[in-house]
Coordinates of N, CA and C in Angstrom, one line a residue:
M1 N 16.3 5.1 8.3 CA 16.2 4.0 7.3 C 16.7 2.8 8.0
R2 N 16.0 1.7 7.6 CA 16.4 0.4 8.1 C 17.0 -0.4 7.0
R3 N 18.1 -1.2 7.3 CA 18.7 -2.1 6.3 C 18.1 -3.5 6.5
L4 N 17.4 -4.0 5.6 CA 16.7 -5.3 5.7 C 17.3 -6.2 4.6
A5 N 17.0 -7.5 4.7 CA 17.5 -8.4 3.7 C 16.3 -8.9 2.8
L6 N 16.5 -8.8 1.6 CA 15.6 -9.3 0.6 C 16.3 -10.4 -0.2
G7 N 16.0 -11.7 0.3 CA 16.8 -12.8 -0.3 C 18.3 -12.6 0.1
A8 N 19.1 -12.6 -0.8 CA 20.6 -12.4 -0.6 C 21.0 -11.0 -0.6
A9 N 20.2 -10.1 -1.3 CA 20.6 -8.7 -1.5 C 19.9 -7.8 -0.4
P10 N 20.6 -7.0 0.2 CA 20.0 -6.0 1.2 C 19.3 -4.9 0.4
Y11 N 18.4 -4.3 1.1 CA 17.8 -3.1 0.6 C 17.5 -2.1 1.7
L12 N 17.3 -0.9 1.4 CA 17.0 0.1 2.4 C 15.5 0.5 2.4
H13 N 14.9 0.4 3.5 CA 13.5 0.8 3.7 C 13.4 2.2 4.1
M14 N 12.8 3.0 3.3 CA 12.7 4.5 3.6 C 11.2 4.8 4.0
Q15 N 11.1 5.4 5.1 CA 9.7 5.7 5.6 C 9.7 7.1 6.1
G16 N 8.6 7.8 5.8 CA 8.4 9.1 6.3 C 7.0 9.3 6.8
D17 N 6.8 10.2 7.7 CA 5.5 10.5 8.3 C 4.7 11.2 7.2
R18 N 3.5 10.6 6.9 CA 2.6 11.2 6.0 C 3.2 11.4 4.6
S19 N 4.1 10.5 4.2 CA 4.7 10.7 2.9 C 4.9 9.3 2.3
L20 N 5.8 9.2 1.4 CA 6.0 8.0 0.6 C 6.8 7.0 1.5
N21 N 6.4 5.7 1.5 CA 7.1 4.6 2.0 C 7.7 3.8 0.9
A22 N 9.0 3.8 0.7 CA 9.6 3.1 -0.4 C 10.7 2.2 0.0
A23 N 11.2 1.4 -0.9 CA 12.3 0.6 -0.7 C 13.4 0.8 -1.8
L24 N 14.6 1.1 -1.4 CA 15.7 1.3 -2.3 C 16.3 -0.1 -2.6
L25 N 16.2 -0.6 -3.8 CA 16.6 -2.0 -4.1 C 18.0 -2.0 -4.8
P26 N 18.6 -3.1 -4.9 CA 19.8 -3.2 -5.7 C 19.6 -2.8 -7.1
G27 N 20.7 -2.2 -7.7 CA 20.6 -1.8 -9.1 C 20.0 -0.4 -9.2
N28 N 20.1 0.4 -8.2 CA 19.5 1.7 -8.3 C 18.0 1.7 -8.6
R29 N 17.3 0.7 -8.2 CA 15.9 0.7 -8.4 C 15.1 1.0 -7.1
V30 N 13.9 1.5 -7.2 CA 13.1 1.9 -6.1 C 11.7 1.2 -6.3
S31 N 11.2 0.6 -5.2 CA 9.8 0.2 -5.2 C 9.1 1.3 -4.4
V32 N 8.1 1.9 -5.1 CA 7.3 3.0 -4.4 C 6.3 2.4 -3.5
C33 N 6.2 1.1 -3.4 CA 5.4 0.4 -2.4 C 6.4 -0.4 -1.6
D34 N 6.7 0.0 -0.3 CA 7.8 -0.6 0.4 C 7.6 -2.1 0.8
I35 N 6.4 -2.6 0.5 CA 6.2 -4.0 0.9 C 6.0 -4.9 -0.4
N36 N 6.1 -4.3 -1.6 CA 5.9 -5.1 -2.8 C 7.1 -4.8 -3.7
F37 N 8.0 -5.8 -3.9 CA 9.2 -5.6 -4.7 C 9.1 -6.2 -6.1
T38 N 7.9 -6.8 -6.4 CA 7.7 -7.5 -7.7 C 6.7 -6.9 -8.7
E39 N 5.8 -6.0 -8.2 CA 4.8 -5.4 -9.0 C 5.5 -4.4 -10.0
P40 N 5.4 -4.7 -11.3 CA 6.1 -3.8 -12.2 C 5.7 -2.3 -12.1
S41 N 4.4 -2.0 -11.8 CA 4.0 -0.7 -11.8 C 4.6 0.1 -10.6
F42 N 5.2 -0.6 -9.6 CA 5.8 0.0 -8.5 C 7.3 0.2 -8.6
L43 N 7.9 -0.5 -9.5 CA 9.4 -0.5 -9.7 C 9.9 0.5 -10.7
H44 N 10.8 1.3 -10.3 CA 11.4 2.3 -11.2 C 12.9 2.5 -10.9
T45 N 13.6 3.0 -11.9 CA 15.0 3.3 -11.6 C 15.0 4.7 -11.0
L46 N 16.1 5.1 -10.4 CA 16.2 6.4 -9.9 C 16.2 7.5 -11.0
D47 N 16.7 7.2 -12.1 CA 16.7 8.1 -13.3 C 15.2 8.3 -13.7
D48 N 14.4 7.2 -13.8 CA 13.0 7.3 -14.2 C 12.3 8.3 -13.2
L49 N 12.5 8.1 -11.9 CA 11.8 8.9 -10.9 C 12.3 10.4 -11.0
R50 N 13.5 10.6 -11.3 CA 14.0 12.0 -11.4 C 13.3 12.6 -12.6
S51 N 13.2 11.9 -13.7 CA 12.6 12.5 -14.9 C 11.1 12.6 -14.9
D52 N 10.5 11.7 -14.1 CA 9.0 11.7 -14.0 C 8.6 11.5 -12.6
P53 N 8.6 12.6 -11.7 CA 8.2 12.4 -10.3 C 6.8 11.9 -10.1
S54 N 6.0 12.0 -11.1 CA 4.6 11.5 -10.9 C 4.6 10.0 -10.7
L55 N 5.7 9.3 -11.0 CA 5.8 7.8 -10.8 C 5.7 7.5 -9.3
L56 N 6.1 8.5 -8.5 CA 6.1 8.3 -7.0 C 4.7 8.1 -6.5
T57 N 3.6 8.4 -7.3 CA 2.3 8.3 -6.8 C 1.6 6.9 -7.2
R58 N 2.4 6.1 -7.9 CA 1.8 4.8 -8.3 C 1.2 3.9 -7.3
A59 N 1.7 4.0 -6.0 CA 1.2 3.2 -4.9 C 0.2 4.0 -4.1
T60 N -0.1 5.2 -4.4 CA -1.0 6.1 -3.6 C -2.4 5.4 -3.6
K61 N -3.0 5.3 -2.4 CA -4.3 4.7 -2.3 C -5.4 5.7 -2.8
K62 N -6.3 5.2 -3.6 CA -7.5 5.9 -3.9 C -8.7 5.5 -3.1
V63 N -9.4 6.4 -2.5 CA -10.5 6.0 -1.7 C -11.7 5.5 -2.5
A64 N -12.2 4.4 -2.1 CA -13.3 3.7 -2.8 C -13.0 3.5 -4.3
P65 N -11.9 2.8 -4.6 CA -11.5 2.6 -6.0 C -12.4 1.7 -6.8
L66 N -13.2 0.9 -6.1 CA -14.1 -0.1 -6.8 C -15.5 0.2 -6.5
P67 N -16.4 -0.1 -7.5 CA -17.8 0.2 -7.2 C -18.4 -0.5 -6.0
A68 N -17.9 -1.7 -5.7 CA -18.4 -2.4 -4.5 C -18.1 -1.7 -3.2
C69 N -17.1 -0.8 -3.2 CA -16.8 0.0 -2.0 C -17.7 1.1 -1.7
G70 N -18.4 1.6 -2.7 CA -19.3 2.8 -2.6 C -20.3 2.7 -1.5
D71 N -21.0 1.6 -1.3 CA -22.1 1.4 -0.4 C -21.6 0.6 0.9
C72 N -20.4 0.4 1.1 CA -19.9 -0.4 2.2 C -20.0 0.4 3.5
P73 N -20.5 -0.2 4.5 CA -20.6 0.5 5.8 C -19.3 0.7 6.5
A74 N -18.2 0.0 6.0 CA -16.9 0.2 6.6 C -16.0 1.2 5.8
L75 N -16.6 1.8 4.8 CA -15.8 2.7 3.9 C -15.0 3.7 4.7
A76 N -15.6 4.3 5.7 CA -14.9 5.4 6.5 C -13.7 4.9 7.2
I77 N -13.6 3.7 7.6 CA -12.5 3.2 8.3 C -11.5 2.4 7.4
C78 N -12.0 1.9 6.3 CA -11.2 1.1 5.4 C -10.7 2.0 4.2
G79 N -11.6 2.6 3.5 CA -11.2 3.4 2.4 C -11.1 2.6 1.1
G80 N -11.3 1.3 1.2 CA -11.2 0.5 0.0 C -9.8 -0.1 -0.1
P81 N -9.6 -1.0 -1.0 CA -8.3 -1.7 -1.1 C -7.2 -0.8 -1.5
S82 N -6.0 -1.1 -1.0 CA -4.8 -0.3 -1.5 C -4.4 -0.7 -2.9
R83 N -3.6 0.0 -3.5 CA -3.1 -0.3 -4.8 C -2.3 -1.6 -4.7
N84 N -1.6 -1.9 -3.6 CA -0.8 -3.1 -3.4 C -1.8 -4.3 -3.4
E85 N -2.8 -4.1 -2.6 CA -3.8 -5.2 -2.4 C -4.5 -5.5 -3.8
Q86 N -4.8 -4.4 -4.5 CA -5.4 -4.6 -5.9 C -4.4 -5.4 -6.8
A87 N -3.1 -5.1 -6.7 CA -2.1 -5.7 -7.5 C -2.0 -7.2 -7.1
L88 N -2.1 -7.5 -5.8 CA -1.9 -8.9 -5.4 C -3.1 -9.8 -5.7
I89 N -4.3 -9.2 -5.7 CA -5.5 -10.0 -5.9 C -6.1 -9.9 -7.3
G90 N -5.5 -9.0 -8.1 CA -6.0 -8.9 -9.4 C -6.8 -7.6 -9.7
G91 N -7.2 -6.9 -8.7 CA -7.8 -5.5 -8.8 C -9.2 -5.4 -9.2
S92 N -9.9 -6.5 -9.5 CA -11.3 -6.3 -10.0 C -12.3 -6.4 -8.9
T93 N -12.0 -6.9 -7.7 CA -12.9 -6.9 -6.6 C -12.1 -6.7 -5.3
P94 N -12.7 -6.2 -4.2 CA -12.0 -6.1 -3.0 C -11.7 -7.5 -2.4
D95 N -10.7 -7.6 -1.6 CA -10.4 -8.9 -0.9 C -11.5 -9.2 0.1
P96 N -12.2 -10.3 -0.1 CA -13.3 -10.6 0.9 C -12.8 -10.7 2.3
Q97 N -11.6 -11.2 2.6 CA -11.2 -11.3 4.0 C -11.0 -9.9 4.6
M98 N -10.4 -9.0 3.8 CA -10.3 -7.6 4.3 C -11.6 -6.9 4.5
C99 N -12.5 -7.2 3.6 CA -13.9 -6.6 3.8 C -14.5 -7.1 5.1
T100 N -14.4 -8.4 5.3 CA -15.0 -9.0 6.5 C -14.3 -8.4 7.8
F101 N -13.0 -8.3 7.7 CA -12.3 -7.7 8.9 C -12.8 -6.3 9.2
Y102 N -12.9 -5.4 8.2 CA -13.3 -4.1 8.4 C -14.8 -3.9 8.8
T103 N -15.6 -4.7 8.1 CA -17.1 -4.6 8.5 C -17.3 -5.1 9.9
S104 N -16.7 -6.2 10.2 CA -16.9 -6.7 11.6 C -16.2 -5.8 12.6
T105 N -15.1 -5.2 12.3 CA -14.5 -4.3 13.3 C -15.4 -3.1 13.5
G106 N -16.0 -2.6 12.5 CA -16.9 -1.5 12.6 C -18.2 -1.8 13.4
A107 N -18.7 -3.0 13.1 CA -19.9 -3.5 13.9 C -19.6 -3.7 15.4
I108 N -18.4 -4.2 15.7 CA -18.0 -4.4 17.1 C -17.9 -3.0 17.8
A109 N -17.2 -2.1 17.1 CA -17.0 -0.7 17.6 C -18.3 0.0 17.9
V110 N -19.3 -0.2 17.1 CA -20.6 0.4 17.3 C -21.3 -0.3 18.5
W111 N -21.2 -1.7 18.5 CA -21.9 -2.5 19.5 C -21.4 -2.2 20.9
D112 N -20.1 -2.0 21.1 CA -19.6 -1.9 22.4 C -19.2 -0.4 22.7
N113 N -19.6 0.5 21.9 CA -19.4 2.0 22.1 C -17.9 2.4 22.3
T114 N -17.0 1.6 21.7 CA -15.6 2.0 21.9 C -15.1 2.8 20.7
G115 N -15.7 2.7 19.6 CA -15.2 3.4 18.4 C -14.0 2.7 17.9
V116 N -13.6 3.1 16.7 CA -12.4 2.5 16.1 C -11.2 3.3 16.5
Q117 N -10.2 2.7 17.1 CA -9.0 3.5 17.5 C -7.9 3.4 16.6

């Protein structure tokens, strides 16, 4: 765990391989998305998490969560927007900048035969 500063209050960043990345915040609160401390759907008390462990999945990424992702040529490397990204941009459409990044990355990888690493 790393101790980082969030404004004036420190928090603990908890990260595990192939598991939940979370942040332990002041007041016995946890953000189940370690990079978003303000989205209400990610913030829970320790007691809430103990009584309902399914809350830990609130930040879990769903593959191709939006209809626009279904036919995207970059779907295999992107998977669609994360729950955090959807919360930040409103959730109704993918972020155009991220789409451009992933589609151009895929095109370059095919063009120069390097693949995506």
